[in-house]
Amino acid sequence: MWTELSDPAILQKMGRRIRDYRMRMEMTQSELAEKSGVSMGTIVRVEQGNPISTLLLISILRTMGLLENLEVLLPELSISPLQMRKLQGKKVQRIRHKKEE
C-alpha cells in the first residue's frame, strides 16, 4: 500500500494520521506544539503533509506516545551487515583481464 504512493502522498497520509491521533487525544494543535517544544506552524505543516525535520517529528511522536512505533519502521537487524557479509563469503568486486602484449 505505502509503496504505491508518491513521496508527497506519503507525507499527506502521515500528516492526516498525526492529526487523527492528536484529535483522539483531545489535544489542540497549540497544546501539542507546546508540549513537543515545536512551533504551532510546525504542527500545521506536518498535519498538512509538508516536510519537517526528523528531529521535530521525533519530538512530536514522543509527546504523542508514538515513539515506540519507530521500532516497526526500522527494526533492529538480527545479524549485522558485517556478519552477513562474512557468511556470504567474499564476492568478486571487479574482473581484470590481462593485457595482451
Tab-separated table of C-alpha atoms in Angstrom:
chain	number	residue	atom	x	y	z
A	1	MET	CA	0.000	0.000	0.000
A	2	TRP	CA	2.665	2.559	1.003
A	3	THR	CA	4.927	1.550	-1.864
A	4	GLU	CA	2.260	2.568	-4.371
A	5	LEU	CA	2.182	6.154	-3.057
A	6	SER	CA	4.389	9.041	-4.128
A	7	ASP	CA	6.559	10.703	-1.500
A	8	PRO	CA	4.221	13.725	-1.183
A	9	ALA	CA	1.225	11.382	-0.848
A	10	ILE	CA	3.000	9.513	1.959
A	11	LEU	CA	3.648	12.799	3.770
A	12	GLN	CA	-0.026	13.739	3.447
A	13	LYS	CA	-1.134	10.363	4.782
A	14	MET	CA	1.284	10.630	7.711
A	15	GLY	CA	0.047	14.146	8.423
A	16	ARG	CA	-3.580	13.010	8.482
A	17	ARG	CA	-2.705	10.199	10.856
A	18	ILE	CA	-0.831	12.530	13.203
A	19	ARG	CA	-3.851	14.874	13.161
A	20	ASP	CA	-6.212	11.936	13.845
A	21	TYR	CA	-4.097	10.738	16.795
A	22	ARG	CA	-3.895	14.284	18.175
A	23	MET	CA	-7.646	14.729	17.937
A	24	ARG	CA	-8.296	11.342	19.541
A	25	MET	CA	-6.077	12.509	22.407
A	26	GLU	CA	-8.324	15.595	22.613
A	27	MET	CA	-5.314	17.856	22.181
A	28	THR	CA	-5.256	21.106	20.247
A	29	GLN	CA	-2.524	21.948	17.781
A	30	SER	CA	-1.177	24.582	20.144
A	31	GLU	CA	-1.126	22.131	23.073
A	32	LEU	CA	0.792	19.599	21.002
A	33	ALA	CA	3.202	22.292	19.855
A	34	GLU	CA	3.832	23.499	23.405
A	35	LYS	CA	4.281	20.001	24.868
A	36	SER	CA	6.532	18.960	21.962
A	37	GLY	CA	8.656	22.098	22.107
A	38	VAL	CA	7.939	22.958	18.480
A	39	SER	CA	6.157	25.885	16.882
A	40	MET	CA	2.477	25.890	16.062
A	41	GLY	CA	3.483	26.308	12.410
A	42	THR	CA	5.384	23.022	12.583
A	43	ILE	CA	2.263	21.184	13.745
A	44	VAL	CA	0.226	22.808	10.984
A	45	ARG	CA	2.871	21.898	8.381
A	46	VAL	CA	3.147	18.250	9.437
A	47	GLU	CA	-0.635	17.816	9.555
A	48	GLN	CA	-0.920	19.314	6.072
A	49	GLY	CA	1.605	16.782	4.790
A	50	ASN	CA	4.505	19.176	4.373
A	51	PRO	CA	8.028	18.003	5.186
A	52	ILE	CA	9.573	18.773	8.574
A	53	SER	CA	12.895	17.770	10.084
A	54	THR	CA	13.312	14.319	11.578
A	55	LEU	CA	14.165	15.834	14.965
A	56	LEU	CA	10.875	17.720	15.056
A	57	LEU	CA	8.952	14.598	14.038
A	58	ILE	CA	10.641	12.606	16.816
A	59	SER	CA	9.677	15.269	19.341
A	60	ILE	CA	6.048	15.202	18.198
A	61	LEU	CA	5.891	11.390	18.224
A	62	ARG	CA	7.435	11.307	21.713
A	63	THR	CA	4.814	13.738	23.026
A	64	MET	CA	2.020	11.680	21.481
A	65	GLY	CA	3.370	8.426	22.934
A	66	LEU	CA	4.056	7.042	19.459
A	67	LEU	CA	7.838	6.888	19.549
A	68	GLU	CA	7.860	3.127	20.092
A	69	ASN	CA	6.359	2.742	16.616
A	70	LEU	CA	9.756	3.594	15.149
A	71	GLU	CA	10.739	0.012	16.003
A	72	VAL	CA	8.323	-1.153	13.302
A	73	LEU	CA	9.682	1.425	10.868
A	74	LEU	CA	13.318	0.476	11.452
A	75	PRO	CA	13.510	-2.911	13.149
A	76	GLU	CA	16.834	-3.982	14.559
A	77	LEU	CA	18.707	-6.363	12.313
A	78	SER	CA	19.064	-9.853	13.663
A	79	ILE	CA	22.539	-10.110	12.187
A	80	SER	CA	24.905	-7.245	11.487
A	81	PRO	CA	25.782	-6.343	7.901
A	82	LEU	CA	29.418	-7.244	8.606
A	83	GLN	CA	28.459	-10.658	9.910
A	84	MET	CA	26.186	-11.182	6.921
A	85	ARG	CA	28.997	-10.333	4.553
A	86	LYS	CA	31.322	-12.826	6.250
A	87	LEU	CA	28.657	-15.520	5.997
A	88	GLN	CA	28.115	-14.833	2.304
A	89	GLY	CA	31.787	-15.135	1.573
A	90	LYS	CA	33.945	-12.886	-0.469
A	91	LYS	CA	32.214	-11.539	-3.562
A	92	VAL	CA	34.023	-10.587	-6.716
A	93	GLN	CA	34.461	-6.816	-6.718
A	94	ARG	CA	35.873	-6.448	-10.231
A	95	ILE	CA	37.224	-8.542	-13.055
A	96	ARG	CA	40.566	-7.757	-14.630
A	97	HIS	CA	41.753	-9.051	-17.938
A	98	LYS	CA	45.421	-9.384	-18.683
A	99	LYS	CA	46.625	-7.066	-21.388
A	100	GLU	CA	47.870	-8.785	-24.500
A	101	GLU	CA	51.420	-7.935	-25.398
